[in-house]
Coordinates of C-alpha atoms and ligand atoms in Angstrom, one line a residue:
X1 CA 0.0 0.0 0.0
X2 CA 1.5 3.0 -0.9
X3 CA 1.1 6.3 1.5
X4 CA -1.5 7.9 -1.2
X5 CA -3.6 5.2 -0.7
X6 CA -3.0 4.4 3.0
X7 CA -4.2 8.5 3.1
X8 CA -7.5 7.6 0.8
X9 CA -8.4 4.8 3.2
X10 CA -7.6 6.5 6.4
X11 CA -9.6 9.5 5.4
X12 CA -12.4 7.1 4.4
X13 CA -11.7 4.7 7.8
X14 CA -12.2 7.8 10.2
X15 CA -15.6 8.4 8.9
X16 CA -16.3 5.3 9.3
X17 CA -14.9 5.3 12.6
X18 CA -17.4 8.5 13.6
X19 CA -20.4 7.2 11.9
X20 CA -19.6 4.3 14.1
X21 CA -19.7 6.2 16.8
X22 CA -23.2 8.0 15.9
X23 CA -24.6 4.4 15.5
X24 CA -23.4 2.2 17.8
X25 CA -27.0 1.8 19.6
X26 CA -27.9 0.0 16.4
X27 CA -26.3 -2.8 17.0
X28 CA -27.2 -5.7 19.1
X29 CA -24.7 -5.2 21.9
X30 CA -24.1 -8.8 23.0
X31 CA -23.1 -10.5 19.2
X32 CA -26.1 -12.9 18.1
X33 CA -23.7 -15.0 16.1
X34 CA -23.6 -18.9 16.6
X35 CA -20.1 -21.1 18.0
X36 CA -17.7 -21.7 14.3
X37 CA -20.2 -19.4 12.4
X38 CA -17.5 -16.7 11.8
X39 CA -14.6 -19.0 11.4
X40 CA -16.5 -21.1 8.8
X41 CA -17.1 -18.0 7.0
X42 CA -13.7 -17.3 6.5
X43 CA -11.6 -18.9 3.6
X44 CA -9.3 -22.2 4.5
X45 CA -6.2 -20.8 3.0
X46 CA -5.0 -16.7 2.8
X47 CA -4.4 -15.3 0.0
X48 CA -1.7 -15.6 -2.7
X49 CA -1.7 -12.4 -4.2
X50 CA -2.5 -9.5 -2.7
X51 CA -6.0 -7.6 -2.2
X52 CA -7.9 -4.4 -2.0
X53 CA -8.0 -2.8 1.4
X54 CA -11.8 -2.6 -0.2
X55 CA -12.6 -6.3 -0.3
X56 CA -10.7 -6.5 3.5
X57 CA -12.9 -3.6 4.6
X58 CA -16.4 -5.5 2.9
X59 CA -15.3 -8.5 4.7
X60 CA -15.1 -6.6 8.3
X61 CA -17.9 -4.9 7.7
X62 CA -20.2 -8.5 6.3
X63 CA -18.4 -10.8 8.4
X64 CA -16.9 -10.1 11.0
X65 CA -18.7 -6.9 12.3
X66 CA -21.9 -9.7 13.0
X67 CA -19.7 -11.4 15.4
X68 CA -18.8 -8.3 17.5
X69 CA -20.2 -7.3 21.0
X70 CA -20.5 -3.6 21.4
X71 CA -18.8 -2.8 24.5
X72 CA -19.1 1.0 23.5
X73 CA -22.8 0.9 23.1
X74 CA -24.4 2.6 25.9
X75 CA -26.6 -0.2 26.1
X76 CA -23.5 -2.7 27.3
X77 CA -24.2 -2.9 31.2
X78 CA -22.5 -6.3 31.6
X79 CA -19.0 -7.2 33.7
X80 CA -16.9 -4.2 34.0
X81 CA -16.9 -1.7 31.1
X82 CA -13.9 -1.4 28.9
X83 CA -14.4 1.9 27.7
X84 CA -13.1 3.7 25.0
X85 CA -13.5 7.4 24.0
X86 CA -12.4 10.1 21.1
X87 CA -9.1 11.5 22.5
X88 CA -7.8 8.0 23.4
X89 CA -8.7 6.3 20.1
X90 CA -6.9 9.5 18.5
X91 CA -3.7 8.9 20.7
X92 CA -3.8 5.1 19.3
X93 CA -3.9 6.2 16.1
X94 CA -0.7 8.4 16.5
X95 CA 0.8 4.9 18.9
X96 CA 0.2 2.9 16.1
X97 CA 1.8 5.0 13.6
X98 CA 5.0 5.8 15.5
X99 CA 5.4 1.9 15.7
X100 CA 7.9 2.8 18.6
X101 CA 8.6 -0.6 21.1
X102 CA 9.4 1.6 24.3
X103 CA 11.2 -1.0 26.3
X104 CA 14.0 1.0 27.6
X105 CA 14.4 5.0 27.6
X106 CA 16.7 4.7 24.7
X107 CA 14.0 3.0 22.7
X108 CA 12.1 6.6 22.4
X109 CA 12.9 8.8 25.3
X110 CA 9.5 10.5 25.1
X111 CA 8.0 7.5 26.4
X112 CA 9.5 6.9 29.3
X113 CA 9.3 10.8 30.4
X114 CA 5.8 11.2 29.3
X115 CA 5.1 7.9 31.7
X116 CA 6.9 8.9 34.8
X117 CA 4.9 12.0 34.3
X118 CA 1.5 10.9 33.6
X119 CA 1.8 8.5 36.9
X120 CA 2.9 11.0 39.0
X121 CA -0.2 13.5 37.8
X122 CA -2.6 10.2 38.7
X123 CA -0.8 9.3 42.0
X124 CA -1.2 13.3 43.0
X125 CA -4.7 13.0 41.9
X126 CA -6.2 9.8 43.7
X127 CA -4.3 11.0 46.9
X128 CA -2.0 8.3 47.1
X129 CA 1.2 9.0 49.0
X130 CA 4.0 10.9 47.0
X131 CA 6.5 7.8 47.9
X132 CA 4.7 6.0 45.3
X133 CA 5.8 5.7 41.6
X134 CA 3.9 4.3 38.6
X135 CA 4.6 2.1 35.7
X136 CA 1.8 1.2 33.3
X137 CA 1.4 -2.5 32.8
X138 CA -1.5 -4.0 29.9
X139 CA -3.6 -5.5 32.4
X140 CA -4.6 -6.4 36.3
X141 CA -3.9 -9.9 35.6
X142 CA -0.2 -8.7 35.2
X143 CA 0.4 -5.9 37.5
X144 CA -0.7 -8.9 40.2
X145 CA 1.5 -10.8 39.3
X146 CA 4.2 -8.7 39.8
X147 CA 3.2 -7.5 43.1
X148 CA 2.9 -11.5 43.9
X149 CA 6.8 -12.0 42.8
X150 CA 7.3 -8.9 44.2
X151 CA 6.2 -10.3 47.6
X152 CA 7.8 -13.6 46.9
X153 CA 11.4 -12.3 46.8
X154 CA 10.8 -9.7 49.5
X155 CA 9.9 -12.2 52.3
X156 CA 12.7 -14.6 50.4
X157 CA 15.6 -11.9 50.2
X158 CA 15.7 -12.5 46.5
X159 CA 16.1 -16.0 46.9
X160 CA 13.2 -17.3 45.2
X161 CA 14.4 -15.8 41.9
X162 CA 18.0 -17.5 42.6
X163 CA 17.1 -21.1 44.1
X164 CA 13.4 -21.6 43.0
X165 CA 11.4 -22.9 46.0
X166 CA 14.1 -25.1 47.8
X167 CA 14.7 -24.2 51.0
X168 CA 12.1 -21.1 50.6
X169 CA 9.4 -22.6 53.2
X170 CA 6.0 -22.7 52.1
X171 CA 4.6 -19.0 51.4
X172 CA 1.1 -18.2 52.3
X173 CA -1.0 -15.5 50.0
X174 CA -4.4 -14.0 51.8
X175 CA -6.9 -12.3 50.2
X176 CA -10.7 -12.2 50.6
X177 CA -13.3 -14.6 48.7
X178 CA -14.5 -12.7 46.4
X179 CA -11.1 -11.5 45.2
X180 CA -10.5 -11.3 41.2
X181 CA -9.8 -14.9 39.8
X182 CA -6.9 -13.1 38.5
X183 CA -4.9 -13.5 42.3
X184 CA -5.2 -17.2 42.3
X185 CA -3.8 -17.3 38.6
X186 CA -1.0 -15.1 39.7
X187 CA -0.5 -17.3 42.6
X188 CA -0.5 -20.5 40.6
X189 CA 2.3 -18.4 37.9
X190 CA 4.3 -17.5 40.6
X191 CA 5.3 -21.1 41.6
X192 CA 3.5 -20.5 45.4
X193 CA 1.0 -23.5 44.7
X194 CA -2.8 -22.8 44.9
X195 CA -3.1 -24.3 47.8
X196 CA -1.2 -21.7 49.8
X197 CA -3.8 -18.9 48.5
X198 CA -5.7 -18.5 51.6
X199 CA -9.1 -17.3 50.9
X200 CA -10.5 -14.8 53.9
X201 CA -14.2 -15.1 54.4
X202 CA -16.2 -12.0 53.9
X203 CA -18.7 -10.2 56.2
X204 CA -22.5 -9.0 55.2
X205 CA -20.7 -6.6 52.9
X206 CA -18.7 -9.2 51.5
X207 CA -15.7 -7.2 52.1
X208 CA -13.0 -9.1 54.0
X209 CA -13.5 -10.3 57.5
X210 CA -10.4 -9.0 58.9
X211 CA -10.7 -11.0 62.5
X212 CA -10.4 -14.3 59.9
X213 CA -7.8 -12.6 57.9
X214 CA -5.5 -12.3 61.3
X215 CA -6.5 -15.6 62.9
X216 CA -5.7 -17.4 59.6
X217 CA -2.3 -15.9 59.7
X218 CA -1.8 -16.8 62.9
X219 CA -2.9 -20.6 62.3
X220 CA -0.4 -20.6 59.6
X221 CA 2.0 -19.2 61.2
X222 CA 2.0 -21.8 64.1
X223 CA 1.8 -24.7 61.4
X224 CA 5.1 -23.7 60.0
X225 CA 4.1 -21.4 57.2
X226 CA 5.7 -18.3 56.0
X227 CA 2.8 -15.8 55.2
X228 CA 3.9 -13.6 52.4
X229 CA 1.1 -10.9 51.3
X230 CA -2.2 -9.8 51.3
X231 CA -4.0 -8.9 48.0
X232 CA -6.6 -6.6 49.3
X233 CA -9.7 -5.0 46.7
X234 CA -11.5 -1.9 46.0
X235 CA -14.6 -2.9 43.9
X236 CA -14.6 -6.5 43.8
X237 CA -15.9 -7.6 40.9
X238 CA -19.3 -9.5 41.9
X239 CA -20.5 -6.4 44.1
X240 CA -17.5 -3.8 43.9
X241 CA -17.1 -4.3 48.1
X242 CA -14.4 -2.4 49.5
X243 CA -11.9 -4.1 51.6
X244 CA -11.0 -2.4 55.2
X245 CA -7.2 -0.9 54.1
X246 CA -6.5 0.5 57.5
X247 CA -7.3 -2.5 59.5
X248 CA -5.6 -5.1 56.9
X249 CA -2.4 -2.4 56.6
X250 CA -2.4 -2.8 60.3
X251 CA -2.5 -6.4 60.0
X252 CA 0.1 -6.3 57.2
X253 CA 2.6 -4.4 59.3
X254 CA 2.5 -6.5 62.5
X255 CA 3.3 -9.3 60.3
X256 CA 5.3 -8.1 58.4
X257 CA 3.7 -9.2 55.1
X258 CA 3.1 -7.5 51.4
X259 CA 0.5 -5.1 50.9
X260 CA -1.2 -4.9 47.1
X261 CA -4.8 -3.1 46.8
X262 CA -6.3 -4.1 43.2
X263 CA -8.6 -1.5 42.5
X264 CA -8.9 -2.6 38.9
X265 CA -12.6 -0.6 38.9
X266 CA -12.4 1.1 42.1
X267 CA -9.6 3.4 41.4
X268 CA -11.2 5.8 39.1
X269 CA -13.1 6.6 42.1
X270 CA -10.6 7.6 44.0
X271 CA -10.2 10.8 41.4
X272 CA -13.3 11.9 43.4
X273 CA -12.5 13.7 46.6
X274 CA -15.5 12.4 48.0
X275 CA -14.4 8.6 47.6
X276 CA -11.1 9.5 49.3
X277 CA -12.0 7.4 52.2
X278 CA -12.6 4.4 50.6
X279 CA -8.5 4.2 50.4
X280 CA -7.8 5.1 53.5
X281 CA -4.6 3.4 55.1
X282 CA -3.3 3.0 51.3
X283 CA -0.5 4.4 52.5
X284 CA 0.7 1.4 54.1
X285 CA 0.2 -0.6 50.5
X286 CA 3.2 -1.6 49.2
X287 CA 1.5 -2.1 45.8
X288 CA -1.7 -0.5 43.9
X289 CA -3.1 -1.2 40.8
X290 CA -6.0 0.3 38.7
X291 CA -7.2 0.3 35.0
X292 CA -7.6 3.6 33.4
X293 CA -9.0 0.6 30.5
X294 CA -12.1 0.3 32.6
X295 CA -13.7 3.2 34.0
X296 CA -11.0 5.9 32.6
X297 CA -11.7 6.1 29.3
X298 CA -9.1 5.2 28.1
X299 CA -8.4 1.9 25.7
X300 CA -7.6 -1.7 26.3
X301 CA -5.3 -2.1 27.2
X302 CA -4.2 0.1 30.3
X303 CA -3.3 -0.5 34.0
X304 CA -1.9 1.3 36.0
X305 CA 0.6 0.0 38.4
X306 CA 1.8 2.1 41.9
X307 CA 4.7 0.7 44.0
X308 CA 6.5 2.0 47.4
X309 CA 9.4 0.6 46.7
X310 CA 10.8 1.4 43.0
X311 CA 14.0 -0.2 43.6
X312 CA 12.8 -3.7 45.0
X313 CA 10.9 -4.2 42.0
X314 CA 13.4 -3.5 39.9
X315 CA 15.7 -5.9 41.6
X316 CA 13.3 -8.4 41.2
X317 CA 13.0 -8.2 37.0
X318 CA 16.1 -6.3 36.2
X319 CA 18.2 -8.8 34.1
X320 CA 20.9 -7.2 32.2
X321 CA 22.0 -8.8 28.7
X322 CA 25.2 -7.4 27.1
X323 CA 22.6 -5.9 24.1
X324 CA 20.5 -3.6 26.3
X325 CA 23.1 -2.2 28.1
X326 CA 23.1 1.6 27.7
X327 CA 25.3 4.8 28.9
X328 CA 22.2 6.2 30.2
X329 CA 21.5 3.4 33.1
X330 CA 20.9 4.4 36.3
X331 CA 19.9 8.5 35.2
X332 CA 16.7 7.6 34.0
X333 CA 13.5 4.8 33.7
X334 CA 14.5 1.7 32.1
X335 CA 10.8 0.3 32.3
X336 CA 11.1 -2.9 31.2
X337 CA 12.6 -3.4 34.6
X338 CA 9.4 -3.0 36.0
X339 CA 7.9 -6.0 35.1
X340 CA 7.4 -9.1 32.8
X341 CA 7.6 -8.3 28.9
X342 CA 10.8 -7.0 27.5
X343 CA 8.5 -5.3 24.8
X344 CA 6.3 -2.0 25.6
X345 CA 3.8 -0.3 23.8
X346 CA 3.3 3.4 24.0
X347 CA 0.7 3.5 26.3
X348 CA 1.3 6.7 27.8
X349 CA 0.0 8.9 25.1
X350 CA -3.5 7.5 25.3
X351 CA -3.5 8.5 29.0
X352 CA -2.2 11.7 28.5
X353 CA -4.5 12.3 26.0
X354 CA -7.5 11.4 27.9
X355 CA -6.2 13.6 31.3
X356 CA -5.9 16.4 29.0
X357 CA -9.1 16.7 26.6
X358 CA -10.8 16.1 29.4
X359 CA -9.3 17.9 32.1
X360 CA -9.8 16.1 35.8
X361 CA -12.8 18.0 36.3
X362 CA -14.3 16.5 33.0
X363 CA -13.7 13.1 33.9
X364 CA -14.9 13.8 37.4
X365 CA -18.2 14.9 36.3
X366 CA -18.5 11.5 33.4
X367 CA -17.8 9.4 37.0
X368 CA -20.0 11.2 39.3
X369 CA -22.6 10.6 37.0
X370 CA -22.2 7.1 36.3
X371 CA -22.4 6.6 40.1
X372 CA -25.5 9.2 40.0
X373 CA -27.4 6.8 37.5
X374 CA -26.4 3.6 39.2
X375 CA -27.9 5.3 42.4
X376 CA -31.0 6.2 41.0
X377 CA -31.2 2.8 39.0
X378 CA -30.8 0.9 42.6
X379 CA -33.5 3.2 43.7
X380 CA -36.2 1.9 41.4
X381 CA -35.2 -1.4 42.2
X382 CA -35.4 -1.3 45.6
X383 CA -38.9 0.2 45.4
X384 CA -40.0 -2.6 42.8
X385 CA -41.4 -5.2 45.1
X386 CA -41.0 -7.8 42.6
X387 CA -37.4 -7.1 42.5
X388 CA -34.7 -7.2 45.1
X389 CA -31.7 -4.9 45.4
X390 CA -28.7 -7.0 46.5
X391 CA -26.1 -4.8 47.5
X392 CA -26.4 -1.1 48.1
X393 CA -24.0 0.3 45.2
X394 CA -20.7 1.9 46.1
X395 CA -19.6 2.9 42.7
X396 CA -21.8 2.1 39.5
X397 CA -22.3 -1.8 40.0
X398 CA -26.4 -2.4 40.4
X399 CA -26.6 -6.1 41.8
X400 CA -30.3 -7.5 42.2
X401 CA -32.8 -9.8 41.2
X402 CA -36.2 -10.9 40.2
X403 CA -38.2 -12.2 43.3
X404 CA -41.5 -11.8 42.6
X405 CA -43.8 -13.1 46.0
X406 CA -46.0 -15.3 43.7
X407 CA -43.1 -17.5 42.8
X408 CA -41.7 -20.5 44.8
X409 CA -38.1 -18.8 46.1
X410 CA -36.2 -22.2 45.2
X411 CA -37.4 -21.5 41.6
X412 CA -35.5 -17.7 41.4
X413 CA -32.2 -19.0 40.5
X414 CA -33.5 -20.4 37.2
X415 CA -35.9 -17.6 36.5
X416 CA -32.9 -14.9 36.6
X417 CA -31.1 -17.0 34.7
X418 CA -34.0 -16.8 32.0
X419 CA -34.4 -13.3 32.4
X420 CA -30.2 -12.5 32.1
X421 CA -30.2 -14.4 28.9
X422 CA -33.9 -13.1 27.5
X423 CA -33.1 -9.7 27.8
X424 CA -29.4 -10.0 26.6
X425 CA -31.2 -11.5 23.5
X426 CA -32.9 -8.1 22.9
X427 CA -29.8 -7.3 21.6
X428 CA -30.6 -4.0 23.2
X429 CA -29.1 -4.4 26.2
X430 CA -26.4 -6.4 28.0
X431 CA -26.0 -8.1 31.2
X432 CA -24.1 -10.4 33.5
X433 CA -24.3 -12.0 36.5
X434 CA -22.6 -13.6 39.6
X435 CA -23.6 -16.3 42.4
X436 CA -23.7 -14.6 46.1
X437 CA -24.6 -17.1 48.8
X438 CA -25.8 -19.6 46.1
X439 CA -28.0 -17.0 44.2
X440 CA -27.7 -16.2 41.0
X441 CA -27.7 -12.4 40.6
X442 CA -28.2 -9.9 37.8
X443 CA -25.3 -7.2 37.6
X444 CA -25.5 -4.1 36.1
X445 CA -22.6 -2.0 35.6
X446 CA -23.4 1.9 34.7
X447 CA -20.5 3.1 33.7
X448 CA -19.9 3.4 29.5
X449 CA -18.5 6.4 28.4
X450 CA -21.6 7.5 27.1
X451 CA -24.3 5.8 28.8
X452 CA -27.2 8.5 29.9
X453 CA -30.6 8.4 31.6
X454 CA -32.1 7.5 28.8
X455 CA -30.1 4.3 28.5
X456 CA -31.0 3.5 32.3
X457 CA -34.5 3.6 32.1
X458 CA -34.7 2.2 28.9
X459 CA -33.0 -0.9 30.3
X460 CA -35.4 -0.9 33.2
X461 CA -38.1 -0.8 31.3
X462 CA -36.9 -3.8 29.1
X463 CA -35.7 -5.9 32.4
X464 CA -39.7 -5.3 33.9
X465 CA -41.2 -6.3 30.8
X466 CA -39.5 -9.3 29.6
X467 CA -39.6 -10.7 33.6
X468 CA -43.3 -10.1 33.4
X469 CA -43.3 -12.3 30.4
X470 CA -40.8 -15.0 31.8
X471 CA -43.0 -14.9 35.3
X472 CA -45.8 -16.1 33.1
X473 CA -44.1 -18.4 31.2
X474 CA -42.9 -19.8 35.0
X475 CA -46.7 -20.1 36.2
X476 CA -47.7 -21.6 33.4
X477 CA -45.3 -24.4 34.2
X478 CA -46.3 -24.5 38.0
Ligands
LIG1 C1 -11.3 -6.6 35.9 C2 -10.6 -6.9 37.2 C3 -9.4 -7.5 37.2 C4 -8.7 -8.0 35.9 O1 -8.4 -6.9 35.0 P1 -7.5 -7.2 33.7 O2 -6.9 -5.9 33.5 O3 -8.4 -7.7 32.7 O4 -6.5 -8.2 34.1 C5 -8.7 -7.7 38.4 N1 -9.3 -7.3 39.5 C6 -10.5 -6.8 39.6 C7 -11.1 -6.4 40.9 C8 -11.2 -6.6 38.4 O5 -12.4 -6.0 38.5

């Protein structure tokens, strides 16, 4: 393709891109397609010679474009959001086109200044301490990893990373039950065994019960275990609970154990002054992670990653071949120090991009009223008496069900089961759901980029109607 024509589609891709944008609410959000239906549409063998960017374009838009869910439709309610928006689609545009592989400041200064800079405008503005610095990792999944190695050679003086497990004890991982599945993958990546991941049971809130956090450590501790770190949450992902910080950092230093706080979700909260106190005693975390790829508008893939201690996480990835070795070492941020991959996308500039067309006041109001709708969405629910609001919402998460008094209770799990996959069928709308105590629960997370009253009630509305219909369908079958 030669840069004349590369301009012609570009020009012609961008309006595409907007009209996209216009349209989204077209679409059915959750794809309709059927298992193998867009791989059996595609040809056995790729092309030969080559083709028009036109026929690849027909084929995106006829085949593949069916088999897409809309998680930028204002509709999309379902698991966390993953939300995009106009400044940080521009900024991937420019990433893409600079091509740079940021791994070390060499490989394009600009990256590794613009990062230290971006992370130290979020750190100042979600009040965590100044001590802290920031790297940005692609996803939660990794950054707990790290802070799980992290924790490994801290408690192991390094030896872990030298020896492997011999002569390393058995280390002990605590977090609370309805921590992110991504913990016990980290766990069971870093070599500590699945077993040793303790999980804490969880009060009414189903935030973590600290009293069994501190008696578990305590039984493991006279067994002959070596407990190693806490993984504590803000927003867990079934009901976005918030873990006591202060009492499990207190916890954390009488033991002497790691500290991280995933606050994959929760984080963007913590831009609003008002949430402050959700984190308090994150000072005494020696990790902290949060996706700006969820709730910050900014796109997959994004998360940010805090640490107390710069220079123990560097000692614990640093590895130093003859080829990367540079004359700047030591002056300046060397990232791919800071955790797994050698290779680094330019992730920066998507953040900076979304801090500054909107300014932290304009993303301040987007989340305020996100939270704002999910509050007044749990409102109706709660005064629907044939529905039943689960959790009162902290951030934008809605958790409830159907439980309408004519229907056997023992029959509820199956009939919001129904009603989840009925009204995802709409195509209008899109929902998950979680188990809590053995029920089967509807989630509803408020919190697209663009979603708007109208979207709210609209959902509502459709949610009523079809579990009017399904409740009839139930009777029927009494
Ligand atoms: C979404 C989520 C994660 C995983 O995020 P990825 O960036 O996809 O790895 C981890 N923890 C919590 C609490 C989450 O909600």
């Amino acid at each position: 393709m030669t840069t004349e024509e590369f301009r012609k589609y570009a020009h012609e891709l961008v309006e595409w891109m907007a009209w996209y944008m216009d349209n989204v609410e077209t679409f059915p959000v959750k794809s309709q397609v059927k298992p193998g239906e867009i791989f059996k549409a595609l040809p056995d063998s790729p092309p030969l010679q080559p083709e028009s960017f036109e026929a690849l374009m027909n084929d995106f838009r006829d085949i593949l474009m069916p088999g897409i869910t809309h998680w930028q439709s204002p509709g999309f309610f379902a698991y966390f959001p993953a939300n995009s928006s106009p400044p940080s689609i521009l900024a991937e545009m420019l990433t893409a086109t600079i091509g740079a592989q940021c791994m070390i400041w060499e490989t394009s200064p600009a990256a590794a200044e613009l990062e230290e800079r971006v992370m130290n405008w979020l750190r100042d503005s979600m009040g965590l301490p100044q001590s802290f610095e920031g790297v940005i990792h692609d996803t939660a999944s990794t950054a707990t990893l790290t802070a799980i190695i992290s924790a490994r050679e801290k408690i192991t003086r390094y030896s872990y990373n030298e020896l492997g497990a011999a002569g390393n004890g058995t280390l002990r991982i605590y977090t609370s039950a309805q921590a992110h599945s991504s913990v016990e993958k980290g766990v069971k990546i870093a070599g500590l065994g699945r077993r040793n991941l303790v999980k804490v049971r969880t009060n009414g809130d189903y935030a973590i019960d600290t009293v069994d956090l501190e008696e578990s450590i305590v039984r493991d501790i006279a067994a002959g275990y070596r407990p190693c770190c806490v993984i504590a949450t803000i927003g867990t992902t079934g009901t976005t609970a918030v873990d006591p910080l202060n009492e499990i950092g207190e916890i954390c230093s009488k033991y002497d154990l790691w500290l991280h706080v995933d606050a994959a979700l929760g984080g963007t909260a913590m831009l609003l002054p008002e949430f402050r106190h959700l984190s308090e005693g994150v000072s005494r975390a020696d990790s902290f992670v949060f996706n700006p790829h969820k709730w910050m508008f900014t796109n997959f893939d994004c998360s940010v990653y805090f640490v107390k201690d710069a220079a123990h996480l560097i000692n614990t990835f640093e590895i130093l071949p003859e080829y990367l070795k540079t004359r700047t070492r030591g002056q300046v941020n060397d990232y791919r120090d800071w955790g797994i991959p050698l290779g680094r996308r330019f992730r920066a500039l998507k953040l900076w991009a979304v801090i500054r067309c909107y300014g932290l006041e304009g993303l301040r109001t987007k989340i305020r009223n996100h939270i704002n709708l999910a509050a007044g969405l749990s409102r109706q629910i709660a005064s629907d008496p044939s529905f039943e609001l689960v959790t009162r919402p902290v951030f934008n998460l809605v958790c409830f069900r159907f439980a309408p008094q004519s229907l056997d209770p023992l029959r509820y799990n199956e009939l919001n089961e129904k009603l989840n996959h009925t009204v995802n069928d709409t195509g209008k709308i899109y929902l998950t759901h979680t188990v809590l105590d053995g029920n089967y629960i509807l989630r509803m997370a408020v919190s697209q980029t663009n979603v708007a009253e109208r979207h709210v009630n609209e959902a509502w509305d459709i949610i009523r109607e079809k579990s009017e219909e399904i409740l009839i369908s139930f009777d029927r079958r009494r």
